[in-house]
PDB file of C-alpha atoms in Angstrom:
ATOM      1  CA  UNK E  28       5.768  40.841 -13.474  1.00 47.00           C
ATOM      2  CA  UNK E  29       2.564  43.100 -14.437  1.00 42.00           C
ATOM      3  CA  UNK E  30       1.282  43.704 -17.995  1.00 41.00           C
ATOM      4  CA  UNK E  31      -2.131  46.052 -18.680  1.00 37.00           C
ATOM      5  CA  UNK E  32      -3.728  47.499 -21.864  1.00 36.00           C
ATOM      6  CA  UNK E  33      -5.172  50.288 -19.775  1.00 32.00           C
ATOM      7  CA  UNK E  34      -3.866  52.886 -17.276  1.00 30.00           C
ATOM      8  CA  UNK E  35      -5.377  52.514 -13.830  1.00 32.00           C
ATOM      9  CA  UNK E  36      -7.827  55.687 -12.019  1.00 35.00           C
ATOM     10  CA  UNK E  37      -8.846  55.981  -9.178  1.00 37.00           C
ATOM     11  CA  UNK E  38     -12.136  57.268 -11.090  1.00 42.00           C
ATOM     12  CA  UNK E  39     -13.256  54.019 -11.749  1.00 44.00           C
ATOM     13  CA  UNK E  40     -16.119  52.389  -9.295  1.00 47.00           C
ATOM     14  CA  UNK E  41     -16.264  49.157  -9.679  1.00 51.00           C
ATOM     15  CA  UNK E  42     -19.908  48.644 -11.434  1.00 52.00           C
ATOM     16  CA  UNK E  43     -19.072  52.023 -13.530  1.00 52.00           C
ATOM     17  CA  UNK E  44     -19.944  51.931 -17.366  1.00 63.00           C
ATOM     18  CA  UNK E  45     -19.264  48.711 -18.607  1.00 69.00           C
ATOM     19  CA  UNK E  46     -20.255  46.841 -21.954  1.00 71.00           C
ATOM     20  CA  UNK E  47     -23.909  45.961 -22.216  1.00 80.00           C
ATOM     21  CA  UNK E  48     -23.036  42.369 -22.358  1.00 94.00           C
ATOM     22  CA  UNK E  49     -20.074  41.056 -19.540  1.00 96.00           C
ATOM     23  CA  UNK E  50     -19.677  37.953 -17.969  1.00 98.00           C
ATOM     24  CA  UNK E  51     -17.628  36.496 -15.323  1.00 98.00           C
ATOM     25  CA  UNK E  52     -16.275  32.932 -16.362  1.00 98.00           C
ATOM     26  CA  UNK E  53     -15.653  31.091 -13.314  1.00 98.00           C
ATOM     27  CA  UNK E  54     -15.080  27.395 -13.121  1.00 97.00           C
ATOM     28  CA  UNK E  55     -16.119  24.965 -11.100  1.00 97.00           C
ATOM     29  CA  UNK E  56     -12.405  23.585 -10.176  1.00 94.00           C
ATOM     30  CA  UNK E  57      -8.992  23.445 -12.350  1.00 91.00           C
ATOM     31  CA  UNK E  58      -8.180  22.079 -15.728  1.00 91.00           C
ATOM     32  CA  UNK E  59     -12.353  21.627 -16.527  1.00 96.00           C
ATOM     33  CA  UNK E  60     -11.824  22.764 -19.961  1.00 95.00           C
ATOM     34  CA  UNK E  61     -12.461  26.844 -19.155  1.00 97.00           C
ATOM     35  CA  UNK E  62     -10.475  28.543 -21.341  1.00 97.00           C
ATOM     36  CA  UNK E  63     -11.428  26.114 -24.315  1.00 97.00           C
ATOM     37  CA  UNK E  64     -14.471  26.994 -23.402  1.00 98.00           C
ATOM     38  CA  UNK E  65     -14.629  30.572 -23.694  1.00 98.00           C
ATOM     39  CA  UNK E  66     -11.707  30.596 -26.349  1.00 97.00           C
ATOM     40  CA  UNK E  67     -14.922  29.152 -28.229  1.00 97.00           C
ATOM     41  CA  UNK E  68     -16.853  31.549 -26.674  1.00 97.00           C
ATOM     42  CA  UNK E  69     -15.582  34.107 -28.029  1.00 96.00           C
ATOM     43  CA  UNK E  70     -14.629  32.529 -31.748  1.00 95.00           C
ATOM     44  CA  UNK E  71     -18.501  31.975 -32.235  1.00 95.00           C
ATOM     45  CA  UNK E  72     -19.238  35.772 -31.119  1.00 95.00           C
ATOM     46  CA  UNK E  73     -16.577  36.881 -33.789  1.00 93.00           C
ATOM     47  CA  UNK E  74     -18.123  34.539 -36.628  1.00 92.00           C
ATOM     48  CA  UNK E  75     -21.580  36.028 -36.173  1.00 92.00           C
ATOM     49  CA  UNK E  76     -20.642  39.659 -35.921  1.00 91.00           C
ATOM     50  CA  UNK E  77     -20.214  40.566 -32.270  1.00 92.00           C
ATOM     51  CA  UNK E  78     -16.940  42.479 -31.731  1.00 93.00           C
ATOM     52  CA  UNK E  79     -15.260  40.940 -28.441  1.00 95.00           C
ATOM     53  CA  UNK E  80     -13.391  41.911 -25.407  1.00 96.00           C
ATOM     54  CA  UNK E  81     -11.925  38.388 -23.569  1.00 97.00           C
ATOM     55  CA  UNK E  82      -9.987  40.275 -20.329  1.00 98.00           C
ATOM     56  CA  UNK E  83      -7.785  37.260 -17.874  1.00 98.00           C
ATOM     57  CA  UNK E  84      -7.550  39.887 -14.769  1.00 98.00           C
ATOM     58  CA  UNK E  85      -4.997  37.367 -12.743  1.00 97.00           C
ATOM     59  CA  UNK E  86      -2.025  34.716 -15.129  1.00 97.00           C
ATOM     60  CA  UNK E  87       0.180  32.526 -13.563  1.00 96.00           C
ATOM     61  CA  UNK E  88       3.016  30.697 -16.028  1.00 95.00           C
ATOM     62  CA  UNK E  89       4.000  31.955 -19.442  1.00 95.00           C
ATOM     63  CA  UNK E  90       1.442  30.122 -21.208  1.00 93.00           C
ATOM     64  CA  UNK E  91      -0.847  33.332 -20.969  1.00 96.00           C
ATOM     65  CA  UNK E  92      -4.503  32.256 -21.875  1.00 96.00           C
ATOM     66  CA  UNK E  93      -5.242  35.514 -24.034  1.00 96.00           C
ATOM     67  CA  UNK E  94      -2.483  34.121 -26.939  1.00 95.00           C
ATOM     68  CA  UNK E  95      -4.967  30.998 -26.912  1.00 94.00           C
ATOM     69  CA  UNK E  96      -8.190  32.797 -26.983  1.00 95.00           C
ATOM     70  CA  UNK E  97      -6.681  35.025 -30.011  1.00 94.00           C
ATOM     71  CA  UNK E  98      -5.529  31.821 -31.969  1.00 92.00           C
ATOM     72  CA  UNK E  99      -8.507  30.307 -31.843  1.00 92.00           C
ATOM     73  CA  UNK E 100     -10.119  33.083 -32.334  1.00 86.00           C
ATOM     74  CA  UNK E 101      -8.384  34.205 -35.464  1.00 77.00           C
ATOM     75  CA  UNK E 102     -10.218  31.457 -38.292  1.00 68.00           C
ATOM     76  CA  UNK E 103     -13.694  33.644 -37.515  1.00 61.00           C
ATOM     77  CA  UNK E 104     -11.359  36.840 -38.402  1.00 59.00           C
ATOM     78  CA  UNK E 105     -10.377  35.492 -42.139  1.00 57.00           C
ATOM     79  CA  UNK E 106     -14.041  34.139 -42.799  1.00 58.00           C
ATOM     80  CA  UNK E 107     -14.967  37.984 -42.130  1.00 58.00           C
ATOM     81  CA  UNK E 108     -15.945  38.020 -38.421  1.00 63.00           C
ATOM     82  CA  UNK E 109     -15.552  40.346 -36.222  1.00 68.00           C
ATOM     83  CA  UNK E 110     -12.140  41.043 -34.377  1.00 84.00           C
ATOM     84  CA  UNK E 111     -11.516  39.556 -30.953  1.00 91.00           C
ATOM     85  CA  UNK E 112      -9.119  41.414 -28.965  1.00 94.00           C
ATOM     86  CA  UNK E 113      -7.589  39.895 -25.734  1.00 96.00           C
ATOM     87  CA  UNK E 114      -6.117  41.969 -22.336  1.00 96.00           C
ATOM     88  CA  UNK E 115      -4.153  40.010 -19.253  1.00 97.00           C
ATOM     89  CA  UNK E 116      -3.600  42.360 -16.276  1.00 98.00           C
ATOM     90  CA  UNK E 117      -1.480  41.185 -14.396  1.00 97.00           C
ATOM     91  CA  UNK E 118       0.850  38.183 -14.760  1.00 97.00           C
ATOM     92  CA  UNK E 119       3.767  36.503 -13.149  1.00 97.00           C
ATOM     93  CA  UNK E 120       5.900  33.322 -14.831  1.00 96.00           C
ATOM     94  CA  UNK E 121       5.945  30.975 -12.215  1.00 95.00           C
ATOM     95  CA  UNK E 122       2.864  28.555 -12.828  1.00 95.00           C
ATOM     96  CA  UNK E 123       2.071  28.628  -9.076  1.00 95.00           C
ATOM     97  CA  UNK E 124      -0.934  30.075  -7.101  1.00 95.00           C
ATOM     98  CA  UNK E 125      -1.472  33.644  -7.467  1.00 96.00           C
ATOM     99  CA  UNK E 126      -1.408  34.678  -3.605  1.00 96.00           C
ATOM    100  CA  UNK E 127       2.248  32.849  -3.861  1.00 97.00           C
ATOM    101  CA  UNK E 128       3.322  34.649  -8.026  1.00 96.00           C
ATOM    102  CA  UNK E 129       2.723  37.166  -6.160  1.00 96.00           C
ATOM    103  CA  UNK E 130       4.548  37.528  -2.988  1.00 95.00           C
ATOM    104  CA  UNK E 131       6.794  40.764  -2.988  1.00 94.00           C
ATOM    105  CA  UNK E 132       4.476  42.547  -5.260  1.00 94.00           C
ATOM    106  CA  UNK E 133       3.081  44.894  -2.699  1.00 95.00           C
ATOM    107  CA  UNK E 134      -0.134  43.857  -5.060  1.00 96.00           C
ATOM    108  CA  UNK E 135      -3.168  44.137  -2.812  1.00 95.00           C
ATOM    109  CA  UNK E 136      -7.005  43.458  -4.073  1.00 95.00           C
ATOM    110  CA  UNK E 137      -8.095  46.526  -4.587  1.00 95.00           C
ATOM    111  CA  UNK E 138      -5.806  46.671  -6.994  1.00 96.00           C
ATOM    112  CA  UNK E 139      -7.469  43.635  -9.287  1.00 96.00           C
ATOM    113  CA  UNK E 140     -10.712  45.121  -8.713  1.00 96.00           C
ATOM    114  CA  UNK E 141      -9.903  49.300 -10.170  1.00 96.00           C
ATOM    115  CA  UNK E 142      -7.833  47.587 -12.795  1.00 96.00           C
ATOM    116  CA  UNK E 143     -10.649  45.360 -13.802  1.00 97.00           C
ATOM    117  CA  UNK E 144     -13.064  48.155 -13.601  1.00 95.00           C
ATOM    118  CA  UNK E 145     -10.917  50.318 -15.845  1.00 95.00           C
ATOM    119  CA  UNK E 146     -10.248  47.535 -18.270  1.00 96.00           C
ATOM    120  CA  UNK E 147     -14.319  47.512 -19.018  1.00 95.00           C
ATOM    121  CA  UNK E 148     -14.800  50.554 -18.587  1.00 93.00           C
ATOM    122  CA  UNK E 149     -12.743  51.568 -21.778  1.00 91.00           C
ATOM    123  CA  UNK E 150     -13.807  48.287 -23.325  1.00 88.00           C
ATOM    124  CA  UNK E 151     -16.387  49.119 -26.701  1.00 88.00           C
ATOM    125  CA  UNK E 152     -17.063  45.643 -27.564  1.00 93.00           C
ATOM    126  CA  UNK E 153     -20.200  44.082 -27.902  1.00 94.00           C
ATOM    127  CA  UNK E 154     -19.576  41.098 -25.370  1.00 96.00           C
ATOM    128  CA  UNK E 155     -16.687  41.122 -22.521  1.00 97.00           C
ATOM    129  CA  UNK E 156     -16.004  37.983 -21.045  1.00 98.00           C
ATOM    130  CA  UNK E 157     -13.285  38.139 -17.738  1.00 98.00           C
ATOM    131  CA  UNK E 158     -11.713  34.473 -17.326  1.00 98.00           C
ATOM    132  CA  UNK E 159     -11.247  33.705 -13.638  1.00 97.00           C
ATOM    133  CA  UNK E 160      -7.755  31.792 -12.739  1.00 95.00           C
ATOM    134  CA  UNK E 161      -8.611  28.615 -11.237  1.00 91.00           C
ATOM    135  CA  UNK E 162     -11.815  27.724  -9.672  1.00 94.00           C
ATOM    136  CA  UNK E 163     -14.005  29.882  -7.889  1.00 96.00           C
ATOM    137  CA  UNK E 164     -12.429  29.713  -4.339  1.00 97.00           C
ATOM    138  CA  UNK E 165      -9.103  29.956  -5.806  1.00 96.00           C
ATOM    139  CA  UNK E 166      -6.357  32.512  -4.359  1.00 96.00           C
ATOM    140  CA  UNK E 167      -6.411  36.158  -5.574  1.00 96.00           C
ATOM    141  CA  UNK E 168      -2.859  37.623  -5.628  1.00 96.00           C
ATOM    142  CA  UNK E 169      -3.678  40.243  -3.140  1.00 95.00           C
ATOM    143  CA  UNK E 170      -0.882  40.641  -0.470  1.00 94.00           C
ATOM    144  CA  UNK E 171      -3.061  42.875   1.890  1.00 94.00           C
ATOM    145  CA  UNK E 172      -5.221  39.668   3.090  1.00 92.00           C
ATOM    146  CA  UNK E 173      -5.975  36.347   1.657  1.00 95.00           C
ATOM    147  CA  UNK E 174      -9.218  36.445  -0.315  1.00 96.00           C
ATOM    148  CA  UNK E 175     -10.829  33.743  -2.783  1.00 97.00           C
ATOM    149  CA  UNK E 176     -11.792  35.279  -6.221  1.00 96.00           C
ATOM    150  CA  UNK E 177     -15.445  34.806  -6.123  1.00 97.00           C
ATOM    151  CA  UNK E 178     -14.434  37.306  -2.531  1.00 97.00           C
ATOM    152  CA  UNK E 179     -12.211  39.234  -4.945  1.00 97.00           C
ATOM    153  CA  UNK E 180     -14.681  39.595  -8.056  1.00 97.00           C
ATOM    154  CA  UNK E 181     -17.891  40.375  -5.846  1.00 97.00           C
ATOM    155  CA  UNK E 182     -17.923  44.086  -5.688  1.00 95.00           C
ATOM    156  CA  UNK E 183     -17.924  44.230  -9.549  1.00 95.00           C
ATOM    157  CA  UNK E 184     -21.217  42.600  -9.404  1.00 95.00           C
ATOM    158  CA  UNK E 185     -20.950  40.657 -12.623  1.00 96.00           C
ATOM    159  CA  UNK E 186     -23.536  38.041 -13.820  1.00 97.00           C
ATOM    160  CA  UNK E 187     -21.374  34.787 -13.992  1.00 98.00           C
ATOM    161  CA  UNK E 188     -20.305  32.041 -16.651  1.00 98.00           C
ATOM    162  CA  UNK E 189     -19.604  28.426 -15.306  1.00 98.00           C
ATOM    163  CA  UNK E 190     -18.074  26.302 -16.591  1.00 98.00           C
ATOM    164  CA  UNK E 191     -19.152  22.722 -14.912  1.00 98.00           C
ATOM    165  CA  UNK E 192     -16.482  19.791 -13.838  1.00 97.00           C
ATOM    166  CA  UNK E 193     -16.911  16.735 -16.261  1.00 97.00           C
ATOM    167  CA  UNK E 194     -14.539  14.700 -14.283  1.00 96.00           C
ATOM    168  CA  UNK E 195     -15.210  11.775 -11.100  1.00 96.00           C
ATOM    169  CA  UNK E 196     -16.355  13.634  -8.118  1.00 96.00           C
ATOM    170  CA  UNK E 197     -17.145  16.589 -10.165  1.00 97.00           C
ATOM    171  CA  UNK E 198     -20.431  16.553  -9.462  1.00 98.00           C
ATOM    172  CA  UNK E 199     -20.158  17.551  -6.052  1.00 97.00           C
ATOM    173  CA  UNK E 200     -17.413  20.547  -6.761  1.00 97.00           C
ATOM    174  CA  UNK E 201     -19.733  21.922  -9.151  1.00 98.00           C
ATOM    175  CA  UNK E 202     -22.752  22.040  -6.785  1.00 98.00           C
ATOM    176  CA  UNK E 203     -20.239  23.198  -4.166  1.00 97.00           C
ATOM    177  CA  UNK E 204     -19.058  26.062  -6.635  1.00 98.00           C
ATOM    178  CA  UNK E 205     -22.707  27.097  -7.043  1.00 97.00           C
ATOM    179  CA  UNK E 206     -23.339  26.944  -4.011  1.00 97.00           C
ATOM    180  CA  UNK E 207     -20.056  29.141  -3.381  1.00 98.00           C
ATOM    181  CA  UNK E 208     -20.950  32.081  -6.071  1.00 98.00           C
ATOM    182  CA  UNK E 209     -25.017  31.780  -4.065  1.00 97.00           C
ATOM    183  CA  UNK E 210     -23.975  32.673  -1.119  1.00 97.00           C
ATOM    184  CA  UNK E 211     -22.234  35.382  -2.498  1.00 97.00           C
ATOM    185  CA  UNK E 212     -24.957  36.690  -3.809  1.00 97.00           C
ATOM    186  CA  UNK E 213     -23.601  35.737  -7.839  1.00 97.00           C
ATOM    187  CA  UNK E 214     -25.978  35.554 -10.607  1.00 97.00           C
ATOM    188  CA  UNK E 215     -25.006  32.200 -13.010  1.00 97.00           C
ATOM    189  CA  UNK E 216     -27.047  32.962 -15.943  1.00 97.00           C
ATOM    190  CA  UNK E 217     -25.742  29.978 -16.934  1.00 97.00           C
ATOM    191  CA  UNK E 218     -23.971  26.269 -16.699  1.00 98.00           C
ATOM    192  CA  UNK E 219     -21.875  24.594 -19.171  1.00 98.00           C
ATOM    193  CA  UNK E 220     -20.123  21.560 -19.391  1.00 98.00           C
ATOM    194  CA  UNK E 221     -18.168  19.270 -21.635  1.00 97.00           C
ATOM    195  CA  UNK E 222     -19.362  16.102 -20.459  1.00 95.00           C
ATOM    196  CA  UNK E 223     -17.057  13.152 -20.676  1.00 94.00           C
ATOM    197  CA  UNK E 224     -19.511   9.964 -20.565  1.00 93.00           C
ATOM    198  CA  UNK E 225     -19.898  10.308 -16.751  1.00 95.00           C
ATOM    199  CA  UNK E 226     -23.436  11.724 -17.032  1.00 96.00           C
ATOM    200  CA  UNK E 227     -22.206  15.156 -14.616  1.00 97.00           C
ATOM    201  CA  UNK E 228     -24.458  17.839 -16.355  1.00 97.00           C
ATOM    202  CA  UNK E 229     -27.645  15.462 -15.708  1.00 97.00           C
ATOM    203  CA  UNK E 230     -27.245  14.891 -12.160  1.00 98.00           C
ATOM    204  CA  UNK E 231     -26.298  18.831 -11.755  1.00 97.00           C
ATOM    205  CA  UNK E 232     -29.442  19.761 -14.326  1.00 96.00           C
ATOM    206  CA  UNK E 233     -31.600  17.857 -12.178  1.00 96.00           C
ATOM    207  CA  UNK E 234     -29.959  18.539  -8.909  1.00 97.00           C
ATOM    208  CA  UNK E 235     -30.127  22.483  -9.710  1.00 93.00           C
ATOM    209  CA  UNK E 236     -32.949  22.337 -11.677  1.00 91.00           C
ATOM    210  CA  UNK E 237     -31.302  24.764 -14.440  1.00 87.00           C
ATOM    211  CA  UNK E 238     -30.388  23.655 -17.692  1.00 92.00           C
ATOM    212  CA  UNK E 239     -27.045  22.595 -18.477  1.00 97.00           C
ATOM    213  CA  UNK E 240     -25.318  23.488 -21.498  1.00 98.00           C
ATOM    214  CA  UNK E 241     -23.902  20.074 -22.865  1.00 98.00           C
ATOM    215  CA  UNK E 242     -20.561  20.555 -24.381  1.00 98.00           C
ATOM    216  CA  UNK E 243     -19.098  17.042 -26.672  1.00 96.00           C
ATOM    217  CA  UNK E 244     -15.746  15.919 -24.669  1.00 95.00           C
ATOM    218  CA  UNK E 245     -12.447  17.519 -24.768  1.00 94.00           C
ATOM    219  CA  UNK E 246      -9.938  15.796 -26.983  1.00 92.00           C
ATOM    220  CA  UNK E 247      -6.820  14.740 -25.062  1.00 86.00           C
ATOM    221  CA  UNK E 248      -4.420  15.961 -26.968  1.00 84.00           C
ATOM    222  CA  UNK E 249      -4.353  17.214 -30.735  1.00 79.00           C
ATOM    223  CA  UNK E 250      -6.018  19.823 -32.726  1.00 88.00           C
ATOM    224  CA  UNK E 251      -9.072  21.373 -31.942  1.00 93.00           C
ATOM    225  CA  UNK E 252     -10.758  22.418 -34.752  1.00 93.00           C
ATOM    226  CA  UNK E 253     -13.354  19.479 -34.915  1.00 94.00           C
ATOM    227  CA  UNK E 254     -13.999  20.277 -30.840  1.00 96.00           C
ATOM    228  CA  UNK E 255     -14.875  24.070 -31.913  1.00 96.00           C
ATOM    229  CA  UNK E 256     -16.989  23.283 -35.085  1.00 95.00           C
ATOM    230  CA  UNK E 257     -18.837  20.860 -32.919  1.00 97.00           C
ATOM    231  CA  UNK E 258     -19.630  22.722 -30.202  1.00 97.00           C
ATOM    232  CA  UNK E 259     -20.632  25.986 -32.037  1.00 97.00           C
ATOM    233  CA  UNK E 260     -24.721  25.085 -32.273  1.00 97.00           C
ATOM    234  CA  UNK E 261     -24.707  24.798 -28.731  1.00 98.00           C
ATOM    235  CA  UNK E 262     -22.774  27.739 -27.905  1.00 98.00           C
ATOM    236  CA  UNK E 263     -25.072  29.862 -30.078  1.00 97.00           C
ATOM    237  CA  UNK E 264     -28.188  29.299 -27.966  1.00 97.00           C
ATOM    238  CA  UNK E 265     -25.862  30.497 -25.315  1.00 98.00           C
ATOM    239  CA  UNK E 266     -24.958  33.349 -26.475  1.00 97.00           C
ATOM    240  CA  UNK E 267     -29.238  34.396 -27.970  1.00 96.00           C
ATOM    241  CA  UNK E 268     -30.021  32.993 -24.057  1.00 96.00           C
ATOM    242  CA  UNK E 269     -27.581  35.463 -22.318  1.00 97.00           C
ATOM    243  CA  UNK E 270     -28.093  38.651 -24.948  1.00 95.00           C
ATOM    244  CA  UNK E 271     -32.146  37.690 -24.204  1.00 94.00           C
ATOM    245  CA  UNK E 272     -31.651  37.663 -20.409  1.00 92.00           C
ATOM    246  CA  UNK E 273     -29.120  40.969 -20.375  1.00 91.00           C
ATOM    247  CA  UNK E 274     -32.004  42.654 -21.783  1.00 88.00           C
ATOM    248  CA  UNK E 275     -34.624  41.758 -19.453  1.00 83.00           C
TER     249      UNK E 275
END
């Protein structure tokens, strides 16, 4: 199944026009809070008057991340913030790895890159956040050849926001993910982590020599309103820092 808000055109080059503030959000692993943190970032940006477009190129399962982002951002709109828009480009109903979910579709990796490039070229948002599926080296959906998502999106030359892994063993997975991106010439502009009291952020920060934006631990269940409110100052600082980097 494919869902798209754009018309695919072979006129679009992977590095064609895109909004000035565009980042690819990778997670060091699955279940590190990538979607919640991305949604919270959209919420904060909308509250301060930025037009935000969220893109999920590849989605498996019926619980769509784009819907979660819009639900999180809606309070910002009720209080006078800017509208957040969202798009899912390719989706399949079975919640399994994209390369398995897409079997029989005939989809090739270049289709995903071309569709995403078109989506970015047609966006007039101030900020566009593209959220990958799974971890840095999780497979993409291309049926022509098995490729990691880090390899799939490399032609777009997008800077990265990395959501680190705060779980036990997460220091290694976060550093390995950062090293994998570095080997593919990605520019990682920020590392964000929802801490769990294991001091993973401290270790990653010391080893890589780069600041980690620390957020509180995500509640295991229940409403996230209080968590989003508490995260706001850190995410506001992150947005200011990222915009300053993008202007250089």
